[in-house]
C-alpha cells in the first residue's frame, strides 16, 4: 500500500483479496480514495517514483540491523588487505629465518581443515526421498533471478523455469535487471514469458552487485519461500518441491536449503574438468557431510532456497560483499538458524578460460576475506553466537581458504630454497628433520584430502571417468594462489567492484537433453555451437 501525492491510497491486492477490498471500500464510501493495482504495476510504480529511496534501501542490507554486520560500514576490505599483506611479509621473514614457525602455523591450519573434511565425510548418508505434496498445500514460491548482460542465456533460462514442477499460479518469478543494462532489457521485452514472470529494473546506484539486486527482489517477493538462481542455471524440475519438503521436515530453525551444483560444460577445457571435480567434492560430499553434522557451511551463490521471514530478520544480503552467499551462511548461523542440503541438482556453466576463471576465483576469495574481517569485528560476540563447533568451521573455511591460498607459494618456495641450501635430505640436527616431517604432513594433508574429496564427489556424481583429472589438483591450487594474491591487490584498489563472469560461452554440454540428470552417468560430451568467445 502506498499513499499517492493527491492523498489517495494505491493498493496492490492479491487475487483473493480484490473482491473483499472492493466491497469494504464501497461499504464505507472509500471507493474514490482507494486505487487497486496489479502487484507488478505497483512494483513498477514504486521503482519509478521512489528510485533514490529504494537505492538506499537495497544497499543497506544487514547494516539496517547492525552496522557491524555489513562490509559497507567502515573500510574492512582495505584494512583486511593490509593485514593480509603484513601477515604475508611476516611469513616471508619466518620462512627465511625460522622456517619451523611457518611449518607449525601451516600444519595447524591444514590439520583443522583436514579434520573438518574427515568429520564431514564420515557423516555422509543418502538423503531421504521426498514425498509429493499436493498442489493445494504448496506455499507461494518466489524465484529471484539477477541478470546483468545475460541476453545469451535468456532462452535457456525461460525453458528451465517453465519446466519446473510447481503450480504456475503459486510461482512468483522476479527477473532483476540492472538500470543500465539496455541489452538484457531489450531481450526481455521480446521474450514470450508467462504471466507469473515479472521484470524489475534495479534503481541506479552503487555498488552494482548481485546482492544489491537480490535485496530489491526480497522487498518485492510475495512467496513464503525464496529461491535464487543465476541466468545460466538449469535446475531439476522437482527442486522446489524438494526444498518445500525439506523445510517441512527441518522445522522453523531451518532457514535455508542448498541444492547441489553440477558443472555442465566440463569438457570445454582442463580447467572446467577440474572445476567439475571440485564442485562434485564440495556439493556432493563436503557440504552434505557438514549439514548432516549440524554444522554451518558457506552457501553456494545459487540454487539456495530461504524462508522469506528469516531473510527479512537477518537483513537480507550484504550488497557490499562480493561473496554474499558465504556471508549470509555465517549470519544465519549467528542468528541461531540452520542450513541443510538437498539432493536435487542444478546444472551450471563454469568459466572455460584461464582469464575468466581467474576473475571469478579472485572475486570469491575477496569475498571470503571481507566476510572473515567483517564478522571478526567483535570476536567475543561472534564466538558466543556461533558456538565453538561453528566457530571452527568459520575460521577453517572462511578464513583458512584464502590464507592457505596466499601462503602456499611462500611455503613451497621456502621448501625449495631450504632444500637447495641444505642438500635436501641431509640435515645436521633434529630441527631439519622436523621441518621436513611437517612439510610432508602439510602437503599430504592438503593435497591428499582435496583429492580424496574430489574422488568421493566424483563417485557420488558418477564422474568416475573424469577421475584422472584429479592429478591436476596441485596445479589448480597454485592457480588459486595467483587468484588470492590478485584478490589482495583488488581489495586495496577496488574492494566492492564486481568482476562480471560472462555466461553463455560454453562449448560443450554433458546433459544437452535437459535437466533430468540426478546421479546420471555423464556419457560422452555432446558438442554444441559456441555462443560467444571462449
Short mmCIF file of C-alpha atoms in Angstrom, two decimals:
data_model
loop_
_atom_site.label_atom_id
_atom_site.label_comp_id
_atom_site.label_asym_id
_atom_site.label_seq_id
_atom_site.Cartn_x
_atom_site.Cartn_y
_atom_site.Cartn_z
CA UNK A 1 0.00 0.00 0.00
CA UNK A 2 1.31 3.47 -0.93
CA UNK A 3 -0.10 6.97 -0.35
CA UNK A 4 -0.13 9.00 -3.58
CA UNK A 5 0.63 12.74 -3.72
CA UNK A 6 -3.12 13.51 -4.04
CA UNK A 7 -3.85 11.64 -0.80
CA UNK A 8 -5.35 8.51 -2.32
CA UNK A 9 -4.08 5.04 -1.45
CA UNK A 10 -2.61 2.77 -4.11
CA UNK A 11 -3.14 -0.84 -3.06
CA UNK A 12 -1.68 -3.97 -4.67
CA UNK A 13 -4.07 -6.74 -3.68
CA UNK A 14 -3.76 -10.46 -4.27
CA UNK A 15 -6.43 -12.03 -6.45
CA UNK A 16 -8.43 -13.41 -3.49
CA UNK A 17 -8.43 -10.04 -1.72
CA UNK A 18 -9.62 -7.83 -4.59
CA UNK A 19 -13.33 -8.64 -4.20
CA UNK A 20 -13.29 -8.23 -0.41
CA UNK A 21 -11.31 -4.99 -0.60
CA UNK A 22 -13.70 -3.56 -3.20
CA UNK A 23 -16.72 -4.48 -1.06
CA UNK A 24 -15.08 -2.96 2.02
CA UNK A 25 -14.31 0.33 0.26
CA UNK A 26 -17.86 0.60 -1.12
CA UNK A 27 -19.39 -0.11 2.30
CA UNK A 28 -17.51 2.75 3.91
CA UNK A 29 -17.65 5.14 0.97
CA UNK A 30 -13.93 4.92 0.33
CA UNK A 31 -14.03 3.90 -3.33
CA UNK A 32 -12.83 7.27 -4.54
CA UNK A 33 -9.87 7.20 -2.16
CA UNK A 34 -8.51 3.73 -2.96
CA UNK A 35 -6.94 2.67 -6.25
CA UNK A 36 -6.41 -1.04 -6.90
CA UNK A 37 -3.35 -2.18 -8.81
CA UNK A 38 -1.84 -5.44 -10.00
CA UNK A 39 1.26 -6.33 -7.93
CA UNK A 40 3.67 -5.88 -10.85
CA UNK A 41 2.21 -2.48 -11.77
CA UNK A 42 2.53 -1.44 -8.13
CA UNK A 43 6.17 -2.55 -8.04
CA UNK A 44 6.98 -0.72 -11.28
CA UNK A 45 5.36 2.45 -9.95
CA UNK A 46 7.31 2.30 -6.68
CA UNK A 47 10.59 1.78 -8.51
CA UNK A 48 9.84 4.74 -10.79
CA UNK A 49 8.79 7.25 -8.14
CA UNK A 50 10.98 6.13 -5.24
CA UNK A 51 14.13 5.08 -7.04
CA UNK A 52 16.52 7.06 -4.82
CA UNK A 53 14.96 5.78 -1.60
CA UNK A 54 14.96 2.24 -2.93
CA UNK A 55 18.61 2.55 -3.92
CA UNK A 56 19.46 3.45 -0.33
CA UNK A 57 17.33 0.58 0.97
CA UNK A 58 18.77 -2.19 -1.21
CA UNK A 59 22.35 -1.22 -0.45
CA UNK A 60 21.83 -1.16 3.32
CA UNK A 61 21.05 -4.87 3.84
CA UNK A 62 22.21 -6.11 7.26
CA UNK A 63 23.53 -2.64 8.14
CA UNK A 64 19.93 -1.66 8.86
CA UNK A 65 20.00 -4.22 11.69
CA UNK A 66 23.59 -3.82 12.87
CA UNK A 67 26.27 -1.81 11.02
CA UNK A 68 28.91 -4.25 12.26
CA UNK A 69 27.36 -6.97 10.07
CA UNK A 70 27.92 -5.15 6.77
CA UNK A 71 31.06 -4.73 4.70
CA UNK A 72 29.74 -1.31 3.70
CA UNK A 73 30.30 0.04 7.22
CA UNK A 74 33.83 1.34 7.68
CA UNK A 75 36.59 0.07 5.44
CA UNK A 76 37.03 -3.62 6.28
CA UNK A 77 38.19 -4.62 2.81
CA UNK A 78 41.14 -2.25 2.56
CA UNK A 79 42.03 -2.81 6.18
CA UNK A 80 41.81 -6.57 5.71
CA UNK A 81 44.05 -6.43 2.66
CA UNK A 82 46.68 -4.51 4.59
CA UNK A 83 46.54 -7.08 7.39
CA UNK A 84 46.97 -9.92 4.91
CA UNK A 85 49.95 -8.23 3.28
CA UNK A 86 51.52 -7.68 6.70
CA UNK A 87 50.95 -11.34 7.64
CA UNK A 88 52.49 -12.44 4.37
CA UNK A 89 55.58 -10.30 5.00
CA UNK A 90 55.91 -11.83 8.47
CA UNK A 91 55.56 -15.26 6.91
CA UNK A 92 58.32 -14.48 4.43
CA UNK A 93 60.60 -13.40 7.24
CA UNK A 94 59.71 -16.50 9.24
CA UNK A 95 60.40 -18.70 6.23
CA UNK A 96 63.79 -17.08 5.75
CA UNK A 97 64.97 -17.03 9.38
CA UNK A 98 62.99 -19.73 11.17
CA UNK A 99 61.04 -21.95 8.77
CA UNK A 100 59.89 -24.16 11.64
CA UNK A 101 57.48 -21.43 12.82
CA UNK A 102 55.90 -21.25 9.38
CA UNK A 103 55.67 -25.03 9.18
CA UNK A 104 53.94 -25.22 12.58
CA UNK A 105 51.41 -22.50 11.70
CA UNK A 106 50.69 -24.04 8.31
CA UNK A 107 50.35 -27.52 9.81
CA UNK A 108 47.85 -26.30 12.41
CA UNK A 109 45.68 -24.71 9.71
CA UNK A 110 45.79 -27.75 7.44
CA UNK A 111 45.10 -30.16 10.30
CA UNK A 112 42.00 -28.15 11.27
CA UNK A 113 40.71 -28.10 7.68
CA UNK A 114 41.50 -31.79 7.22
CA UNK A 115 39.77 -32.74 10.48
CA UNK A 116 36.59 -30.98 9.40
CA UNK A 117 36.76 -32.66 5.99
CA UNK A 118 37.12 -36.08 7.57
CA UNK A 119 34.28 -35.43 10.00
CA UNK A 120 32.06 -34.39 7.10
CA UNK A 121 32.96 -37.45 5.04
CA UNK A 122 32.19 -39.85 7.89
CA UNK A 123 28.68 -38.38 8.14
CA UNK A 124 27.71 -38.93 4.51
CA UNK A 125 24.39 -40.74 4.08
CA UNK A 126 21.79 -40.83 1.35
CA UNK A 127 19.18 -38.14 1.87
CA UNK A 128 15.57 -39.32 2.27
CA UNK A 129 13.30 -39.32 -0.74
CA UNK A 130 10.77 -36.52 -0.88
CA UNK A 131 7.06 -37.26 -0.86
CA UNK A 132 4.97 -35.38 -3.34
CA UNK A 133 3.00 -32.62 -1.63
CA UNK A 134 -0.49 -31.89 -3.04
CA UNK A 135 -0.57 -28.69 -5.07
CA UNK A 136 -3.13 -27.03 -2.81
CA UNK A 137 -0.75 -27.39 0.17
CA UNK A 138 2.24 -25.81 -1.54
CA UNK A 139 3.21 -22.25 -0.48
CA UNK A 140 3.73 -19.35 -2.86
CA UNK A 141 7.31 -19.54 -4.06
CA UNK A 142 9.33 -16.52 -5.24
CA UNK A 143 12.33 -17.03 -7.52
CA UNK A 144 14.88 -14.23 -7.77
CA UNK A 145 16.97 -14.19 -10.96
CA UNK A 146 19.56 -11.36 -11.02
CA UNK A 147 20.54 -10.51 -14.60
CA UNK A 148 23.37 -8.40 -15.93
CA UNK A 149 24.47 -8.70 -19.56
CA UNK A 150 22.76 -12.11 -19.80
CA UNK A 151 20.87 -11.84 -23.11
CA UNK A 152 22.58 -15.00 -24.43
CA UNK A 153 21.14 -17.10 -21.59
CA UNK A 154 17.54 -15.92 -21.53
CA UNK A 155 16.10 -18.54 -23.87
CA UNK A 156 17.55 -21.46 -21.92
CA UNK A 157 16.62 -19.82 -18.63
CA UNK A 158 13.00 -19.45 -19.69
CA UNK A 159 12.81 -23.10 -20.77
CA UNK A 160 14.33 -24.30 -17.48
CA UNK A 161 11.98 -22.21 -15.33
CA UNK A 162 8.91 -23.25 -17.31
CA UNK A 163 9.95 -26.89 -16.80
CA UNK A 164 9.79 -26.57 -13.00
CA UNK A 165 7.24 -28.91 -11.44
CA UNK A 166 5.34 -26.30 -9.45
CA UNK A 167 1.89 -24.74 -9.91
CA UNK A 168 2.25 -21.68 -12.11
CA UNK A 169 -0.27 -19.73 -10.03
CA UNK A 170 1.97 -20.18 -6.96
CA UNK A 171 5.23 -19.36 -8.69
CA UNK A 172 6.33 -15.71 -8.47
CA UNK A 173 9.38 -15.17 -10.70
CA UNK A 174 11.31 -11.88 -10.45
CA UNK A 175 13.85 -11.06 -13.17
CA UNK A 176 16.11 -8.39 -11.65
CA UNK A 177 17.80 -6.27 -14.33
CA UNK A 178 20.34 -3.53 -13.75
CA UNK A 179 19.29 0.00 -14.71
CA UNK A 180 21.96 0.49 -17.38
CA UNK A 181 21.71 -2.97 -18.95
CA UNK A 182 19.87 -1.99 -22.15
CA UNK A 183 20.83 -5.21 -23.95
CA UNK A 184 19.18 -7.54 -21.41
CA UNK A 185 16.16 -5.27 -21.02
CA UNK A 186 15.62 -5.28 -24.79
CA UNK A 187 15.91 -9.07 -24.91
CA UNK A 188 13.40 -9.43 -22.07
CA UNK A 189 10.95 -7.11 -23.82
CA UNK A 190 10.53 -9.54 -26.72
CA UNK A 191 10.66 -12.67 -24.56
CA UNK A 192 7.45 -14.68 -24.58
CA UNK A 193 7.35 -15.17 -20.81
CA UNK A 194 4.32 -16.42 -18.84
CA UNK A 195 2.27 -14.04 -16.74
CA UNK A 196 3.99 -15.06 -13.49
CA UNK A 197 7.30 -13.60 -14.74
CA UNK A 198 7.96 -10.03 -13.63
CA UNK A 199 10.86 -7.85 -14.76
CA UNK A 200 12.08 -5.38 -12.13
CA UNK A 201 14.68 -2.75 -13.00
CA UNK A 202 17.16 -2.21 -10.17
CA UNK A 203 17.50 1.53 -9.45
CA UNK A 204 20.75 3.16 -10.42
CA UNK A 205 23.24 3.29 -7.58
CA UNK A 206 26.28 1.67 -6.07
CA UNK A 207 27.63 -0.82 -5.52
CA UNK A 208 26.34 -2.56 -8.64
CA UNK A 209 26.42 -6.09 -7.27
CA UNK A 210 24.27 -9.21 -7.32
CA UNK A 211 23.32 -8.99 -3.60
CA UNK A 212 22.07 -5.44 -4.09
CA UNK A 213 19.69 -6.66 -6.80
CA UNK A 214 18.60 -9.54 -4.59
CA UNK A 215 17.62 -7.13 -1.80
CA UNK A 216 15.23 -5.41 -4.20
CA UNK A 217 13.77 -8.78 -5.09
CA UNK A 218 13.35 -9.58 -1.40
CA UNK A 219 11.37 -6.36 -0.92
CA UNK A 220 9.02 -7.30 -3.78
CA UNK A 221 8.73 -11.02 -3.02
CA UNK A 222 5.26 -12.50 -2.49
CA UNK A 223 6.35 -16.02 -1.56
CA UNK A 224 6.87 -17.60 1.83
CA UNK A 225 9.99 -19.21 0.33
CA UNK A 226 12.58 -17.52 -1.88
CA UNK A 227 14.84 -19.36 -4.32
CA UNK A 228 17.86 -17.82 -6.03
CA UNK A 229 19.07 -18.86 -9.47
CA UNK A 230 21.63 -17.45 -11.89
CA UNK A 231 20.86 -16.87 -15.56
CA UNK A 232 22.81 -19.91 -16.75
CA UNK A 233 21.29 -22.32 -14.20
CA UNK A 234 19.23 -25.34 -15.23
CA UNK A 235 17.60 -26.75 -12.07
CA UNK A 236 15.95 -30.15 -11.90
CA UNK A 237 12.18 -29.80 -12.37
CA UNK A 238 11.37 -31.08 -8.88
CA UNK A 239 13.82 -28.91 -6.96
CA UNK A 240 11.24 -26.51 -5.50
CA UNK A 241 9.11 -29.37 -4.21
CA UNK A 242 12.22 -30.97 -2.67
CA UNK A 243 13.01 -27.69 -0.91
CA UNK A 244 9.47 -27.36 0.46
CA UNK A 245 9.63 -30.93 1.76
CA UNK A 246 12.99 -30.21 3.42
CA UNK A 247 11.56 -27.16 5.19
CA UNK A 248 8.61 -29.20 6.45
CA UNK A 249 10.96 -31.86 7.84
CA UNK A 250 13.52 -29.42 9.20
CA UNK A 251 11.33 -27.26 11.40
CA UNK A 252 11.30 -23.47 11.88
CA UNK A 253 15.04 -23.21 12.62
CA UNK A 254 15.91 -24.48 9.16
CA UNK A 255 16.42 -21.23 7.27
CA UNK A 256 18.00 -22.35 4.01
CA UNK A 257 18.44 -25.44 1.87
CA UNK A 258 21.22 -25.68 -0.69
CA UNK A 259 20.82 -27.71 -3.87
CA UNK A 260 23.83 -29.38 -5.49
CA UNK A 261 25.62 -27.52 -8.27
CA UNK A 262 26.89 -29.56 -11.21
CA UNK A 263 29.19 -28.30 -13.95
CA UNK A 264 27.56 -28.89 -17.32
CA UNK A 265 30.36 -27.79 -19.69
CA UNK A 266 33.12 -29.83 -18.05
CA UNK A 267 34.54 -30.99 -21.40
CA UNK A 268 35.36 -27.42 -22.51
CA UNK A 269 38.91 -27.39 -21.10
CA UNK A 270 41.10 -28.88 -18.39
CA UNK A 271 40.00 -26.03 -16.13
CA UNK A 272 36.33 -26.94 -16.44
CA UNK A 273 37.16 -30.63 -15.86
CA UNK A 274 38.95 -29.90 -12.58
CA UNK A 275 36.28 -27.34 -11.70
CA UNK A 276 33.65 -30.08 -12.14
CA UNK A 277 35.60 -32.35 -9.77
CA UNK A 278 35.94 -29.50 -7.27
CA UNK A 279 32.18 -28.90 -7.34
CA UNK A 280 31.45 -32.63 -7.05
CA UNK A 281 33.63 -32.83 -3.96
CA UNK A 282 32.09 -29.70 -2.46
CA UNK A 283 28.38 -30.17 -3.21
CA UNK A 284 28.14 -33.98 -3.27
CA UNK A 285 30.49 -34.78 -0.38
CA UNK A 286 31.73 -31.96 1.86
CA UNK A 287 28.63 -29.76 2.27
CA UNK A 288 26.17 -32.67 2.74
CA UNK A 289 28.53 -34.05 5.40
CA UNK A 290 28.76 -30.74 7.25
CA UNK A 291 24.98 -30.41 7.01
CA UNK A 292 24.49 -33.88 8.43
CA UNK A 293 26.74 -32.96 11.37
CA UNK A 294 24.60 -29.90 12.07
CA UNK A 295 27.46 -27.53 11.21
CA UNK A 296 27.30 -24.25 9.34
CA UNK A 297 28.74 -24.12 5.84
CA UNK A 298 29.34 -21.45 3.19
CA UNK A 299 26.38 -21.34 0.83
CA UNK A 300 26.69 -21.52 -2.91
CA UNK A 301 25.73 -18.36 -4.75
CA UNK A 302 22.81 -20.02 -6.48
CA UNK A 303 20.20 -22.76 -6.09
CA UNK A 304 19.70 -21.90 -2.44
CA UNK A 305 16.22 -21.57 -1.00
CA UNK A 306 15.26 -19.47 2.04
CA UNK A 307 12.37 -18.81 4.35
CA UNK A 308 11.42 -15.24 3.40
CA UNK A 309 10.65 -14.24 7.00
CA UNK A 310 14.11 -15.35 8.13
CA UNK A 311 15.81 -13.39 5.34
CA UNK A 312 13.96 -10.27 6.50
CA UNK A 313 15.02 -10.88 10.08
CA UNK A 314 18.74 -11.21 9.31
CA UNK A 315 18.80 -8.24 6.95
CA UNK A 316 18.85 -9.92 3.55
CA UNK A 317 22.06 -9.85 1.56
CA UNK A 318 25.09 -7.61 2.10
CA UNK A 319 25.32 -5.51 -1.07
CA UNK A 320 28.96 -4.64 -0.30
CA UNK A 321 30.22 -8.21 -0.07
CA UNK A 322 31.37 -9.93 -3.28
CA UNK A 323 30.70 -13.37 -1.76
CA UNK A 324 27.28 -12.64 -0.36
CA UNK A 325 26.44 -16.33 -0.12
CA UNK A 326 29.25 -17.19 2.31
CA UNK A 327 28.46 -14.12 4.40
CA UNK A 328 24.77 -14.99 4.60
CA UNK A 329 25.57 -18.54 5.72
CA UNK A 330 27.62 -17.16 8.62
CA UNK A 331 24.98 -14.60 9.52
CA UNK A 332 22.21 -17.20 9.59
CA UNK A 333 24.31 -19.31 11.98
CA UNK A 334 24.93 -16.28 14.21
CA UNK A 335 21.17 -15.71 14.45
CA UNK A 336 20.67 -19.31 15.53
CA UNK A 337 19.41 -20.80 12.26
CA UNK A 338 20.49 -23.92 10.39
CA UNK A 339 21.20 -24.64 6.73
CA UNK A 340 20.88 -28.04 5.05
CA UNK A 341 21.46 -29.62 1.66
CA UNK A 342 19.04 -31.39 -0.67
CA UNK A 343 19.90 -33.97 -3.31
CA UNK A 344 18.28 -32.03 -6.17
CA UNK A 345 20.85 -30.70 -8.64
CA UNK A 346 21.33 -27.66 -10.84
CA UNK A 347 23.45 -27.56 -13.97
CA UNK A 348 25.78 -24.59 -14.08
CA UNK A 349 28.27 -23.19 -16.57
CA UNK A 350 31.90 -22.90 -15.43
CA UNK A 351 34.43 -20.40 -16.79
CA UNK A 352 36.32 -22.20 -19.54
CA UNK A 353 39.36 -19.94 -19.94
CA UNK A 354 42.20 -19.07 -17.57
CA UNK A 355 41.29 -15.37 -17.58
CA UNK A 356 37.60 -15.91 -16.83
CA UNK A 357 38.38 -18.46 -14.12
CA UNK A 358 40.94 -16.14 -12.51
CA UNK A 359 38.50 -13.23 -12.36
CA UNK A 360 35.78 -15.36 -10.80
CA UNK A 361 38.10 -17.01 -8.25
CA UNK A 362 39.55 -13.61 -7.35
CA UNK A 363 36.06 -12.32 -6.57
CA UNK A 364 35.27 -15.35 -4.41
CA UNK A 365 38.48 -15.03 -2.40
CA UNK A 366 37.94 -11.30 -1.96
CA UNK A 367 34.53 -12.04 -0.52
CA UNK A 368 35.88 -14.68 1.86
CA UNK A 369 38.48 -12.26 3.21
CA UNK A 370 35.90 -9.50 3.67
CA UNK A 371 33.46 -11.94 5.31
CA UNK A 372 36.10 -13.03 7.82
CA UNK A 373 37.12 -9.44 8.59
CA UNK A 374 33.52 -8.23 8.99
CA UNK A 375 32.45 -10.99 11.36
CA UNK A 376 35.67 -10.72 13.37
CA UNK A 377 34.97 -7.09 14.26
CA UNK A 378 33.68 -8.33 17.61
CA UNK A 379 35.30 -11.75 18.05
CA UNK A 380 33.95 -12.46 21.53
CA UNK A 381 30.38 -11.84 20.41
CA UNK A 382 30.97 -13.86 17.22
CA UNK A 383 32.24 -16.94 19.05
CA UNK A 384 29.44 -16.75 21.61
CA UNK A 385 26.81 -16.63 18.87
CA UNK A 386 28.36 -19.34 16.70
CA UNK A 387 29.48 -21.76 19.40
CA UNK A 388 32.88 -23.47 19.25
CA UNK A 389 31.94 -26.02 16.57
CA UNK A 390 30.66 -23.48 14.07
CA UNK A 391 33.47 -21.10 15.00
CA UNK A 392 35.96 -23.78 13.98
CA UNK A 393 34.20 -24.14 10.61
CA UNK A 394 34.19 -20.36 10.21
CA UNK A 395 37.92 -19.98 10.77
CA UNK A 396 38.92 -23.10 8.85
CA UNK A 397 36.92 -22.38 5.70
CA UNK A 398 36.07 -18.68 5.60
CA UNK A 399 39.46 -17.54 6.90
CA UNK A 400 41.57 -20.61 6.17
CA UNK A 401 40.82 -20.95 2.45
CA UNK A 402 42.20 -17.54 1.39
CA UNK A 403 45.06 -17.69 3.90
CA UNK A 404 46.18 -21.12 2.73
CA UNK A 405 45.95 -19.98 -0.89
CA UNK A 406 48.12 -16.95 -0.08
CA UNK A 407 50.67 -18.96 1.87
CA UNK A 408 51.04 -21.93 -0.50
CA UNK A 409 53.62 -20.36 -2.88
CA UNK A 410 55.57 -18.95 0.09
CA UNK A 411 55.52 -22.34 1.75
CA UNK A 412 56.57 -24.26 -1.37
CA UNK A 413 59.17 -21.64 -2.24
CA UNK A 414 60.65 -21.83 1.24
CA UNK A 415 60.78 -25.60 0.96
CA UNK A 416 62.67 -25.43 -2.33
CA UNK A 417 65.13 -22.81 -1.07
CA UNK A 418 65.71 -24.74 2.15
CA UNK A 419 66.19 -27.98 0.24
CA UNK A 420 68.69 -26.48 -2.18
CA UNK A 421 70.69 -24.86 0.60
CA UNK A 422 70.78 -27.92 2.87
CA UNK A 423 71.14 -30.70 0.36
CA UNK A 424 67.52 -31.83 0.75
CA UNK A 425 67.60 -34.93 2.96
CA UNK A 426 70.91 -34.06 4.60
CA UNK A 427 70.25 -32.36 7.95
CA UNK A 428 72.62 -31.70 10.83
CA UNK A 429 70.03 -31.60 13.63
CA UNK A 430 66.54 -32.67 14.58
CA UNK A 431 65.04 -29.32 13.57
CA UNK A 432 65.71 -30.02 9.91
CA UNK A 433 64.07 -33.42 10.13
CA UNK A 434 61.10 -31.95 11.98
CA UNK A 435 60.69 -29.30 9.30
CA UNK A 436 60.76 -31.99 6.62
CA UNK A 437 58.17 -34.05 8.52
CA UNK A 438 55.89 -31.05 8.93
CA UNK A 439 56.32 -30.11 5.27
CA UNK A 440 55.44 -33.61 4.17
CA UNK A 441 52.45 -33.71 6.51
CA UNK A 442 51.16 -30.37 5.22
CA UNK A 443 51.44 -31.42 1.60
CA UNK A 444 49.89 -34.83 2.19
CA UNK A 445 47.04 -33.44 4.29
CA UNK A 446 46.34 -30.54 1.95
CA UNK A 447 46.60 -32.13 -1.46
CA UNK A 448 45.64 -35.62 -0.28
CA UNK A 449 42.34 -34.72 1.34
CA UNK A 450 41.44 -32.35 -1.50
CA UNK A 451 41.98 -35.15 -4.00
CA UNK A 452 40.11 -37.65 -1.81
CA UNK A 453 37.07 -35.39 -1.50
CA UNK A 454 37.10 -34.78 -5.26
CA UNK A 455 37.28 -38.54 -5.84
CA UNK A 456 34.39 -39.25 -3.45
CA UNK A 457 32.31 -36.49 -5.00
CA UNK A 458 33.11 -37.79 -8.49
CA UNK A 459 31.96 -41.25 -7.47
CA UNK A 460 28.71 -39.96 -5.99
CA UNK A 461 28.12 -37.83 -9.09
CA UNK A 462 29.06 -40.72 -11.43
CA UNK A 463 32.04 -38.81 -12.82
CA UNK A 464 34.47 -41.69 -12.37
CA UNK A 465 35.58 -41.35 -15.99
CA UNK A 466 36.87 -37.88 -15.12
CA UNK A 467 38.88 -39.04 -12.10
CA UNK A 468 42.22 -38.91 -13.92
CA UNK A 469 41.98 -35.12 -13.90
CA UNK A 470 42.32 -35.18 -10.10
CA UNK A 471 46.09 -35.32 -10.67
CA UNK A 472 45.91 -31.66 -11.73
CA UNK A 473 44.58 -30.53 -8.34
CA UNK A 474 48.06 -29.28 -7.20
CA UNK A 475 48.32 -27.11 -10.31
CA UNK A 476 44.76 -25.91 -9.73
CA UNK A 477 45.73 -24.91 -6.19
CA UNK A 478 48.71 -22.94 -7.43
CA UNK A 479 46.36 -21.09 -9.78
CA UNK A 480 44.18 -20.35 -6.75
CA UNK A 481 47.23 -18.80 -5.10
CA UNK A 482 47.59 -16.45 -8.05
CA UNK A 483 43.92 -15.53 -7.62
CA UNK A 484 44.44 -14.99 -3.87
CA UNK A 485 47.28 -12.52 -4.40
CA UNK A 486 45.27 -10.81 -7.11
CA UNK A 487 42.42 -10.61 -4.58
CA UNK A 488 44.69 -8.80 -2.12
CA UNK A 489 45.58 -6.27 -4.79
CA UNK A 490 41.93 -5.70 -5.76
CA UNK A 491 40.88 -5.40 -2.11
CA UNK A 492 43.23 -2.45 -1.87
CA UNK A 493 42.31 -0.90 -5.23
CA UNK A 494 38.61 -1.77 -5.77
CA UNK A 495 37.14 -3.71 -2.84
CA UNK A 496 33.50 -3.53 -3.96
CA UNK A 497 33.79 -3.77 -7.76
CA UNK A 498 32.11 -6.89 -9.12
CA UNK A 499 34.09 -8.52 -11.94
CA UNK A 500 31.35 -9.96 -14.11
CA UNK A 501 31.63 -13.62 -15.19
CA UNK A 502 30.36 -13.88 -18.77
CA UNK A 503 27.89 -16.70 -19.38
CA UNK A 504 26.59 -18.37 -22.50
CA UNK A 505 30.12 -19.19 -23.71
CA UNK A 506 30.08 -22.95 -23.11
CA UNK A 507 31.25 -25.12 -26.00
CA UNK A 508 30.04 -28.49 -24.67
CA UNK A 509 27.21 -29.87 -22.58
CA UNK A 510 27.15 -33.10 -20.59
CA UNK A 511 23.35 -33.04 -20.38
CA UNK A 512 22.16 -31.49 -23.60
CA UNK A 513 18.90 -33.43 -23.37
CA UNK A 514 17.67 -31.42 -20.37
CA UNK A 515 17.87 -31.16 -16.60
CA UNK A 516 16.88 -34.74 -15.69
CA UNK A 517 20.37 -35.58 -14.51
CA UNK A 518 20.33 -36.73 -10.91
CA UNK A 519 23.25 -39.13 -10.37
CA UNK A 520 23.24 -39.98 -14.06
CA UNK A 521 26.32 -41.24 -15.84
CA UNK A 522 27.87 -38.43 -17.85
CA UNK A 523 28.48 -40.31 -21.10
CA UNK A 524 30.34 -38.64 -23.95
CA UNK A 525 30.10 -34.88 -24.10
CA UNK A 526 27.98 -33.59 -26.93
CA UNK A 527 29.47 -30.57 -28.70
CA UNK A 528 27.26 -27.62 -29.38
CA UNK A 529 27.73 -24.36 -31.16
CA UNK A 530 29.71 -21.80 -29.21
CA UNK A 531 27.60 -18.80 -28.20
CA UNK A 532 30.48 -16.41 -27.82
CA UNK A 533 34.19 -16.23 -27.42
CA UNK A 534 35.60 -18.95 -25.14
#
